[in-house]
Tab-separated table of C-alpha atoms in Angstrom:
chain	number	residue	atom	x	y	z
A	1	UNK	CA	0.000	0.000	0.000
A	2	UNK	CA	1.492	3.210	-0.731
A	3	UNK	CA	1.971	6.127	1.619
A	4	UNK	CA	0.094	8.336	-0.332
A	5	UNK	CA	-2.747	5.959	-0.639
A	6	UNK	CA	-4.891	5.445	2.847
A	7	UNK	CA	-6.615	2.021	2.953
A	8	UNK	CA	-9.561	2.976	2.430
A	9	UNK	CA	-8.833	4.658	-0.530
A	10	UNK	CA	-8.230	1.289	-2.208
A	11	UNK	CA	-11.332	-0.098	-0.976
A	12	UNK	CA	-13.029	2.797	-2.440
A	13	UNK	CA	-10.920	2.126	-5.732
A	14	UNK	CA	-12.267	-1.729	-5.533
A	15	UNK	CA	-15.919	-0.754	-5.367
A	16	UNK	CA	-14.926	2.235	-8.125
A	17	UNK	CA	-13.912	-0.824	-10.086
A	18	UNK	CA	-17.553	-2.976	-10.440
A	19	UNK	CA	-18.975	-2.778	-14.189
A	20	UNK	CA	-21.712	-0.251	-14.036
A	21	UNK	CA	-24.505	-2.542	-14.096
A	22	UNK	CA	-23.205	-4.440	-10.936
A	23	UNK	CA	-22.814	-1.039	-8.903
A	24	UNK	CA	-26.123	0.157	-10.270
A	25	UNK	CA	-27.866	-3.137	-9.130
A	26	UNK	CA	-26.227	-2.496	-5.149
A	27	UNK	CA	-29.101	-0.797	-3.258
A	28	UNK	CA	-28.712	-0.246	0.355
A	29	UNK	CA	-25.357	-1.016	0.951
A	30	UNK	CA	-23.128	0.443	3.625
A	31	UNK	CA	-19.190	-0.623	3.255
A	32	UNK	CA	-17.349	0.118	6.512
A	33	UNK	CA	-14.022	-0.204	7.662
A	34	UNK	CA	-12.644	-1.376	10.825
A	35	UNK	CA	-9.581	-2.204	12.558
A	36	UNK	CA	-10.204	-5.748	13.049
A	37	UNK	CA	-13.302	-8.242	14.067
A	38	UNK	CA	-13.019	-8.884	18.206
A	39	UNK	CA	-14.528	-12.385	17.852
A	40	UNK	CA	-11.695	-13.059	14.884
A	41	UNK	CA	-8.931	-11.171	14.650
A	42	UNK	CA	-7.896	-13.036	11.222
A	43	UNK	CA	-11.510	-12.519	9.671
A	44	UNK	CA	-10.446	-10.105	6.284
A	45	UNK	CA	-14.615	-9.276	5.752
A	46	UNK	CA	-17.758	-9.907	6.701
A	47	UNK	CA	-21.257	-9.538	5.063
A	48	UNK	CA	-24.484	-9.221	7.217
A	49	UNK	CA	-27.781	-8.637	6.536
A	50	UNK	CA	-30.958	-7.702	8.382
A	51	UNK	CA	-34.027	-7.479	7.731
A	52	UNK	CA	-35.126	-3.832	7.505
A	53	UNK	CA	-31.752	-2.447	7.717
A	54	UNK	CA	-29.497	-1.753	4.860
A	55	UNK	CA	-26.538	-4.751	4.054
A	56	UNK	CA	-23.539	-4.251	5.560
A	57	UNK	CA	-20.222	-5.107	3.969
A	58	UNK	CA	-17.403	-4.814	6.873
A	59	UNK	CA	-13.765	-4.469	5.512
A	60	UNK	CA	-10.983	-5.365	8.373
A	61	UNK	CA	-7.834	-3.386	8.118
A	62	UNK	CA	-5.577	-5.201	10.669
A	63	UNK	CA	-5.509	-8.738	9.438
A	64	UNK	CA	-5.326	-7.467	5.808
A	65	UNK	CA	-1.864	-5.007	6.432
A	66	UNK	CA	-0.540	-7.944	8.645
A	67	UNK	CA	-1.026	-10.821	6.130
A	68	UNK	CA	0.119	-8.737	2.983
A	69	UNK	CA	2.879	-6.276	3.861
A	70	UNK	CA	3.879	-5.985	0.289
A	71	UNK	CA	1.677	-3.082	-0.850
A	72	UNK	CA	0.744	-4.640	-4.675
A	73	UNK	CA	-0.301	-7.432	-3.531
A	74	UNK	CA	-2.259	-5.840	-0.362
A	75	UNK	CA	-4.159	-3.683	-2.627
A	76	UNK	CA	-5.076	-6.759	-4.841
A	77	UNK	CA	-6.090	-8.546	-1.730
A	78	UNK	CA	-8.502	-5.521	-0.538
A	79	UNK	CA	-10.104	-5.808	-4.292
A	80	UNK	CA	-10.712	-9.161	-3.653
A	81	UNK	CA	-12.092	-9.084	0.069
A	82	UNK	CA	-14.643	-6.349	-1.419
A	83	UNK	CA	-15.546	-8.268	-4.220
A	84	UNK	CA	-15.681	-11.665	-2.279
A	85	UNK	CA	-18.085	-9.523	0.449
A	86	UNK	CA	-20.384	-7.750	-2.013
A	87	UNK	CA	-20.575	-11.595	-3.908
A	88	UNK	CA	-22.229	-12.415	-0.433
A	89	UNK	CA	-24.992	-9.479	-1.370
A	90	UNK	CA	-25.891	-10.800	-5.136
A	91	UNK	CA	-26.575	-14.104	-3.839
C-alpha cells in the first residue's frame, strides 16, 4: 500500500472498479471499515444482513496489512475481500 494511498482509498478504488450494471444493481449497501473483528482477529470481511436495515459489507484493516505487507499485492487482496463480500450481497 502506498503512503500516499490510505486504505480505504483502495477499498473505495475496488468498489470504483464494479462494471456499471453491478454497482447500479447495489441498493442499500453500507461498506465500513474497521480495525479488526473482536470475535476473529484473522476474519479479512464480513457480510451481514438484516431485515429492515441496509446490508452491511465490513472491511478489516488489521488482518489485511498484517497478512500482505507488500503493498501490490495488499491492494489486490482488498479488491478481492470487497468483491468476495459484495458476492455475499448478489446471492
Amino acid at each position: 500500500m502506498s503512503a500516499r494511498l490510505p486504505f480505504e482509498e483502495h477499498v473505495r478504488r475496488a468498489l470504483d472498479s464494479l462494471p456499471p450494471d453491478l454497482a447500479r444493481a447495489l441498493s442499500n449497501v453500507a461498506v465500513v471499515v474497521v480495525e479488526q473483528d473482536p470475535d476473529d482477529p484473522d476474519l479479512l470481511g464480513l457480510w451481514e444482513s438484516a431485515e429492515f436495515m441496509p446490508d452491511k459489507i465490513t472491511i478489516f484493516r488489521r488482518p489485511l496489512i498484517e497478512s500482505f505487507p507488500d503493498p501490490a499485492e495488499l491492494e489486490r487482496e482488498i479488491r478481492i475481500t470487497v468483491l468476495h463480500e459484495l458476492a455475499h450481497y448478489f446471492g
